[in-house]
Backbone as XML, in Angstrom:
<?xml version="1.0"?>
<chain id="A" units="angstrom">
  <residue number="1" name="MET">
    <atom name="N" x="-15.372" y="1.759" z="32.386"/>
    <atom name="CA" x="-14.753" y="0.751" z="31.557"/>
    <atom name="C" x="-14.520" y="1.262" z="30.149"/>
  </residue>
  <residue number="2" name="GLY">
    <atom name="N" x="-15.415" y="2.116" z="29.632"/>
    <atom name="CA" x="-15.252" y="2.653" z="28.292"/>
    <atom name="C" x="-13.990" y="3.488" z="28.177"/>
  </residue>
  <residue number="3" name="GLY">
    <atom name="N" x="-13.653" y="4.238" z="29.229"/>
    <atom name="CA" x="-12.445" y="5.057" z="29.198"/>
    <atom name="C" x="-11.186" y="4.204" z="29.150"/>
  </residue>
  <residue number="4" name="ASP">
    <atom name="N" x="-11.205" y="3.076" z="29.876"/>
    <atom name="CA" x="-10.045" y="2.187" z="29.869"/>
    <atom name="C" x="-9.799" y="1.619" z="28.474"/>
  </residue>
  <residue number="5" name="GLN">
    <atom name="N" x="-10.863" y="1.248" z="27.782"/>
    <atom name="CA" x="-10.711" y="0.699" z="26.428"/>
    <atom name="C" x="-10.131" y="1.756" z="25.500"/>
  </residue>
  <residue number="6" name="PHE">
    <atom name="N" x="-10.582" y="3.003" z="25.636"/>
    <atom name="CA" x="-10.063" y="4.083" z="24.807"/>
    <atom name="C" x="-8.572" y="4.283" z="25.054"/>
  </residue>
  <residue number="7" name="GLU">
    <atom name="N" x="-8.174" y="4.266" z="26.328"/>
    <atom name="CA" x="-6.767" y="4.431" z="26.668"/>
    <atom name="C" x="-5.933" y="3.286" z="26.117"/>
  </residue>
  <residue number="8" name="GLN">
    <atom name="N" x="-6.458" y="2.075" z="26.181"/>
    <atom name="CA" x="-5.724" y="0.924" z="25.646"/>
    <atom name="C" x="-5.536" y="1.069" z="24.143"/>
  </residue>
  <residue number="9" name="LYS">
    <atom name="N" x="-6.581" y="1.503" z="23.437"/>
    <atom name="CA" x="-6.476" y="1.703" z="21.986"/>
    <atom name="C" x="-5.447" y="2.780" z="21.678"/>
  </residue>
  <residue number="10" name="ALA">
    <atom name="N" x="-5.430" y="3.844" z="22.482"/>
    <atom name="CA" x="-4.467" y="4.923" z="22.272"/>
    <atom name="C" x="-3.046" y="4.403" z="22.478"/>
  </residue>
  <residue number="11" name="GLU">
    <atom name="N" x="-2.850" y="3.569" z="23.496"/>
    <atom name="CA" x="-1.522" y="3.009" z="23.747"/>
    <atom name="C" x="-1.086" y="2.112" z="22.590"/>
  </residue>
  <residue number="12" name="VAL">
    <atom name="N" x="-2.001" y="1.293" z="22.092"/>
    <atom name="CA" x="-1.672" y="0.414" z="20.970"/>
    <atom name="C" x="-1.302" y="1.253" z="19.765"/>
  </residue>
  <residue number="13" name="SER">
    <atom name="N" x="-2.043" y="2.334" z="19.527"/>
    <atom name="CA" x="-1.770" y="3.220" z="18.407"/>
    <atom name="C" x="-0.374" y="3.824" z="18.541"/>
  </residue>
  <residue number="14" name="LEU">
    <atom name="N" x="-0.036" y="4.281" z="19.733"/>
    <atom name="CA" x="1.295" y="4.854" z="19.944"/>
    <atom name="C" x="2.383" y="3.804" z="19.772"/>
  </residue>
  <residue number="15" name="GLU">
    <atom name="N" x="2.121" y="2.587" z="20.250"/>
    <atom name="CA" x="3.101" y="1.514" z="20.072"/>
    <atom name="C" x="3.284" y="1.215" z="18.596"/>
  </residue>
  <residue number="16" name="GLY">
    <atom name="N" x="2.191" y="1.195" z="17.847"/>
    <atom name="CA" x="2.271" y="0.949" z="16.408"/>
    <atom name="C" x="3.112" y="2.002" z="15.714"/>
  </residue>
  <residue number="17" name="ARG">
    <atom name="N" x="2.948" y="3.232" z="16.138"/>
    <atom name="CA" x="3.752" y="4.305" z="15.543"/>
    <atom name="C" x="5.224" y="4.160" z="15.903"/>
  </residue>
  <residue number="18" name="ALA">
    <atom name="N" x="5.494" y="3.681" z="17.089"/>
    <atom name="CA" x="6.885" y="3.485" z="17.491"/>
    <atom name="C" x="7.532" y="2.384" z="16.654"/>
  </residue>
  <residue number="19" name="LEU">
    <atom name="N" x="6.757" y="1.355" z="16.335"/>
    <atom name="CA" x="7.287" y="0.271" z="15.525"/>
    <atom name="C" x="7.363" y="0.666" z="14.049"/>
  </residue>
  <residue number="20" name="ASP">
    <atom name="N" x="6.512" y="1.582" z="13.604"/>
    <atom name="CA" x="6.455" y="2.007" z="12.213"/>
    <atom name="C" x="6.490" y="3.534" z="12.189"/>
  </residue>
  <residue number="21" name="PRO">
    <atom name="N" x="7.677" y="4.120" z="12.303"/>
    <atom name="CA" x="7.774" y="5.570" z="12.506"/>
    <atom name="C" x="7.611" y="6.410" z="11.236"/>
  </residue>
  <residue number="22" name="ARG">
    <atom name="N" x="7.197" y="5.796" z="10.125"/>
    <atom name="CA" x="7.053" y="6.574" z="8.901"/>
    <atom name="C" x="6.001" y="7.664" z="9.084"/>
  </residue>
  <residue number="23" name="THR">
    <atom name="N" x="6.260" y="8.777" z="8.432"/>
    <atom name="CA" x="5.287" y="9.865" z="8.477"/>
    <atom name="C" x="4.131" y="9.548" z="7.545"/>
  </residue>
  <residue number="24" name="LEU">
    <atom name="N" x="3.083" y="10.319" z="7.670"/>
    <atom name="CA" x="1.918" y="10.135" z="6.819"/>
    <atom name="C" x="2.298" y="10.293" z="5.347"/>
  </residue>
  <residue number="25" name="GLN">
    <atom name="N" x="3.134" y="11.281" z="5.038"/>
    <atom name="CA" x="3.546" y="11.505" z="3.649"/>
    <atom name="C" x="4.353" y="10.326" z="3.114"/>
  </residue>
  <residue number="26" name="GLU">
    <atom name="N" x="5.237" y="9.769" z="3.945"/>
    <atom name="CA" x="6.019" y="8.603" z="3.515"/>
    <atom name="C" x="5.116" y="7.419" z="3.211"/>
  </residue>
  <residue number="27" name="ARG">
    <atom name="N" x="4.069" y="7.232" z="4.048"/>
    <atom name="CA" x="3.134" y="6.131" z="3.812"/>
    <atom name="C" x="2.352" y="6.356" z="2.528"/>
  </residue>
  <residue number="28" name="LYS">
    <atom name="N" x="1.938" y="7.600" z="2.276"/>
    <atom name="CA" x="1.227" y="7.913" z="1.035"/>
    <atom name="C" x="2.127" y="7.651" z="-0.170"/>
  </residue>
  <residue number="29" name="ASP">
    <atom name="N" x="3.381" y="8.092" z="-0.084"/>
    <atom name="CA" x="4.319" y="7.884" z="-1.185"/>
    <atom name="C" x="4.549" y="6.396" z="-1.436"/>
  </residue>
  <residue number="30" name="ARG">
    <atom name="N" x="4.642" y="5.637" z="-0.373"/>
    <atom name="CA" x="4.863" y="4.196" z="-0.517"/>
    <atom name="C" x="3.657" y="3.523" z="-1.181"/>
  </residue>
  <residue number="31" name="ARG">
    <atom name="N" x="2.447" y="3.911" z="-0.752"/>
    <atom name="CA" x="1.240" y="3.363" z="-1.386"/>
    <atom name="C" x="1.182" y="3.741" z="-2.855"/>
  </residue>
  <residue number="32" name="LEU">
    <atom name="N" x="1.576" y="4.994" z="-3.168"/>
    <atom name="CA" x="1.578" y="5.444" z="-4.562"/>
    <atom name="C" x="2.561" y="4.622" z="-5.389"/>
  </residue>
  <residue number="33" name="ARG">
    <atom name="N" x="3.744" y="4.354" z="-4.855"/>
    <atom name="CA" x="4.729" y="3.534" z="-5.578"/>
    <atom name="C" x="4.197" y="2.130" z="-5.825"/>
  </residue>
  <residue number="34" name="TRP">
    <atom name="N" x="3.529" y="1.544" z="-4.823"/>
    <atom name="CA" x="2.959" y="0.201" z="-5.001"/>
    <atom name="C" x="1.859" y="0.223" z="-6.048"/>
  </residue>
  <residue number="35" name="ALA">
    <atom name="N" x="1.038" y="1.284" z="-6.034"/>
    <atom name="CA" x="-0.034" y="1.405" z="-7.024"/>
    <atom name="C" x="0.546" y="1.549" z="-8.423"/>
  </residue>
  <residue number="36" name="GLN">
    <atom name="N" x="1.622" y="2.316" z="-8.552"/>
    <atom name="CA" x="2.268" y="2.472" z="-9.852"/>
    <atom name="C" x="2.874" y="1.156" z="-10.317"/>
  </residue>
  <residue number="37" name="LEU">
    <atom name="N" x="3.459" y="0.417" z="-9.407"/>
    <atom name="CA" x="4.023" y="-0.885" z="-9.743"/>
    <atom name="C" x="2.927" y="-1.836" z="-10.211"/>
  </residue>
  <residue number="38" name="ALA">
    <atom name="N" x="1.805" y="-1.849" z="-9.514"/>
    <atom name="CA" x="0.688" y="-2.714" z="-9.900"/>
    <atom name="C" x="0.159" y="-2.315" z="-11.275"/>
  </residue>
  <residue number="39" name="ALA">
    <atom name="N" x="0.020" y="-1.023" z="-11.512"/>
    <atom name="CA" x="-0.495" y="-0.549" z="-12.804"/>
    <atom name="C" x="0.457" y="-0.911" z="-13.935"/>
  </residue>
  <residue number="40" name="SER">
    <atom name="N" x="1.756" y="-0.745" z="-13.716"/>
    <atom name="CA" x="2.707" y="-1.076" z="-14.780"/>
    <atom name="C" x="2.756" y="-2.585" z="-15.018"/>
  </residue>
  <residue number="41" name="SER">
    <atom name="N" x="2.577" y="-3.364" z="-13.965"/>
    <atom name="CA" x="2.548" y="-4.823" z="-14.121"/>
    <atom name="C" x="1.321" y="-5.253" z="-14.927"/>
  </residue>
  <residue number="42" name="ILE">
    <atom name="N" x="0.186" y="-4.662" z="-14.619"/>
    <atom name="CA" x="-1.037" y="-4.970" z="-15.360"/>
    <atom name="C" x="-0.882" y="-4.562" z="-16.817"/>
  </residue>
  <residue number="43" name="ASP">
    <atom name="N" x="-0.259" y="-3.414" z="-17.059"/>
    <atom name="CA" x="-0.032" y="-2.948" z="-18.424"/>
    <atom name="C" x="0.873" y="-3.914" z="-19.179"/>
  </residue>
  <residue number="44" name="ALA">
    <atom name="N" x="1.927" y="-4.396" z="-18.514"/>
    <atom name="CA" x="2.843" y="-5.343" z="-19.155"/>
    <atom name="C" x="2.128" y="-6.650" z="-19.503"/>
  </residue>
  <residue number="45" name="VAL">
    <atom name="N" x="1.283" y="-7.129" z="-18.621"/>
    <atom name="CA" x="0.528" y="-8.361" z="-18.883"/>
    <atom name="C" x="-0.414" y="-8.149" z="-20.064"/>
  </residue>
  <residue number="46" name="ALA">
    <atom name="N" x="-1.057" y="-6.984" z="-20.116"/>
    <atom name="CA" x="-1.967" y="-6.690" z="-21.224"/>
    <atom name="C" x="-1.208" y="-6.653" z="-22.549"/>
  </residue>
  <residue number="47" name="LYS">
    <atom name="N" x="-0.015" y="-6.067" z="-22.551"/>
    <atom name="CA" x="0.785" y="-6.019" z="-23.781"/>
    <atom name="C" x="1.207" y="-7.420" z="-24.203"/>
  </residue>
  <residue number="48" name="LEU">
    <atom name="N" x="1.594" y="-8.252" z="-23.248"/>
    <atom name="CA" x="1.966" y="-9.633" z="-23.575"/>
    <atom name="C" x="0.767" y="-10.402" z="-24.135"/>
  </residue>
  <residue number="49" name="ALA">
    <atom name="N" x="-0.402" y="-10.175" z="-23.563"/>
    <atom name="CA" x="-1.610" y="-10.831" z="-24.065"/>
    <atom name="C" x="-1.904" y="-10.372" z="-25.488"/>
  </residue>
  <residue number="50" name="ASP">
    <atom name="N" x="-1.713" y="-9.087" z="-25.759"/>
    <atom name="CA" x="-1.947" y="-8.562" z="-27.103"/>
    <atom name="C" x="-0.974" y="-9.203" z="-28.098"/>
  </residue>
  <residue number="51" name="ILE">
    <atom name="N" x="0.275" y="-9.341" z="-27.711"/>
    <atom name="CA" x="1.273" y="-9.980" z="-28.574"/>
    <atom name="C" x="0.895" y="-11.441" z="-28.816"/>
  </residue>
  <residue number="52" name="ALA">
    <atom name="N" x="0.474" y="-12.113" z="-27.774"/>
    <atom name="CA" x="0.088" y="-13.526" z="-27.901"/>
    <atom name="C" x="-1.093" y="-13.677" z="-28.857"/>
  </residue>
  <residue number="53" name="VAL">
    <atom name="N" x="-2.077" y="-12.790" z="-28.758"/>
    <atom name="CA" x="-3.238" y="-12.859" z="-29.652"/>
    <atom name="C" x="-2.806" y="-12.641" z="-31.099"/>
  </residue>
  <residue number="54" name="ARG">
    <atom name="N" x="-1.899" y="-11.693" z="-31.314"/>
    <atom name="CA" x="-1.429" y="-11.425" z="-32.684"/>
    <atom name="C" x="-0.653" y="-12.619" z="-33.240"/>
  </residue>
  <residue number="55" name="LEU">
    <atom name="N" x="0.112" y="-13.287" z="-32.400"/>
    <atom name="CA" x="0.871" y="-14.449" z="-32.855"/>
    <atom name="C" x="-0.051" y="-15.617" z="-33.191"/>
  </residue>
  <residue number="56" name="ILE">
    <atom name="N" x="-1.118" y="-15.769" z="-32.421"/>
    <atom name="CA" x="-2.056" y="-16.863" z="-32.650"/>
    <atom name="C" x="-2.796" y="-16.677" z="-33.972"/>
  </residue>
  <residue number="57" name="ARG">
    <atom name="N" x="-3.095" y="-15.431" z="-34.326"/>
    <atom name="CA" x="-3.813" y="-15.170" z="-35.586"/>
    <atom name="C" x="-2.959" y="-15.542" z="-36.717"/>
  </residue>
</chain>
């Protein structure tokens, strides 16, 4: 029974790759772009907060 479960997991993995054919490098690049977007968004919010604090003073 353990072998059958392993084969099923392997099939699911292959099916997942068929549905999402991106290479490992493409996935890494995509994650990096999302991380950069998140970092720049956080930076923009911090700058807006700094401006707001200066205006309040």
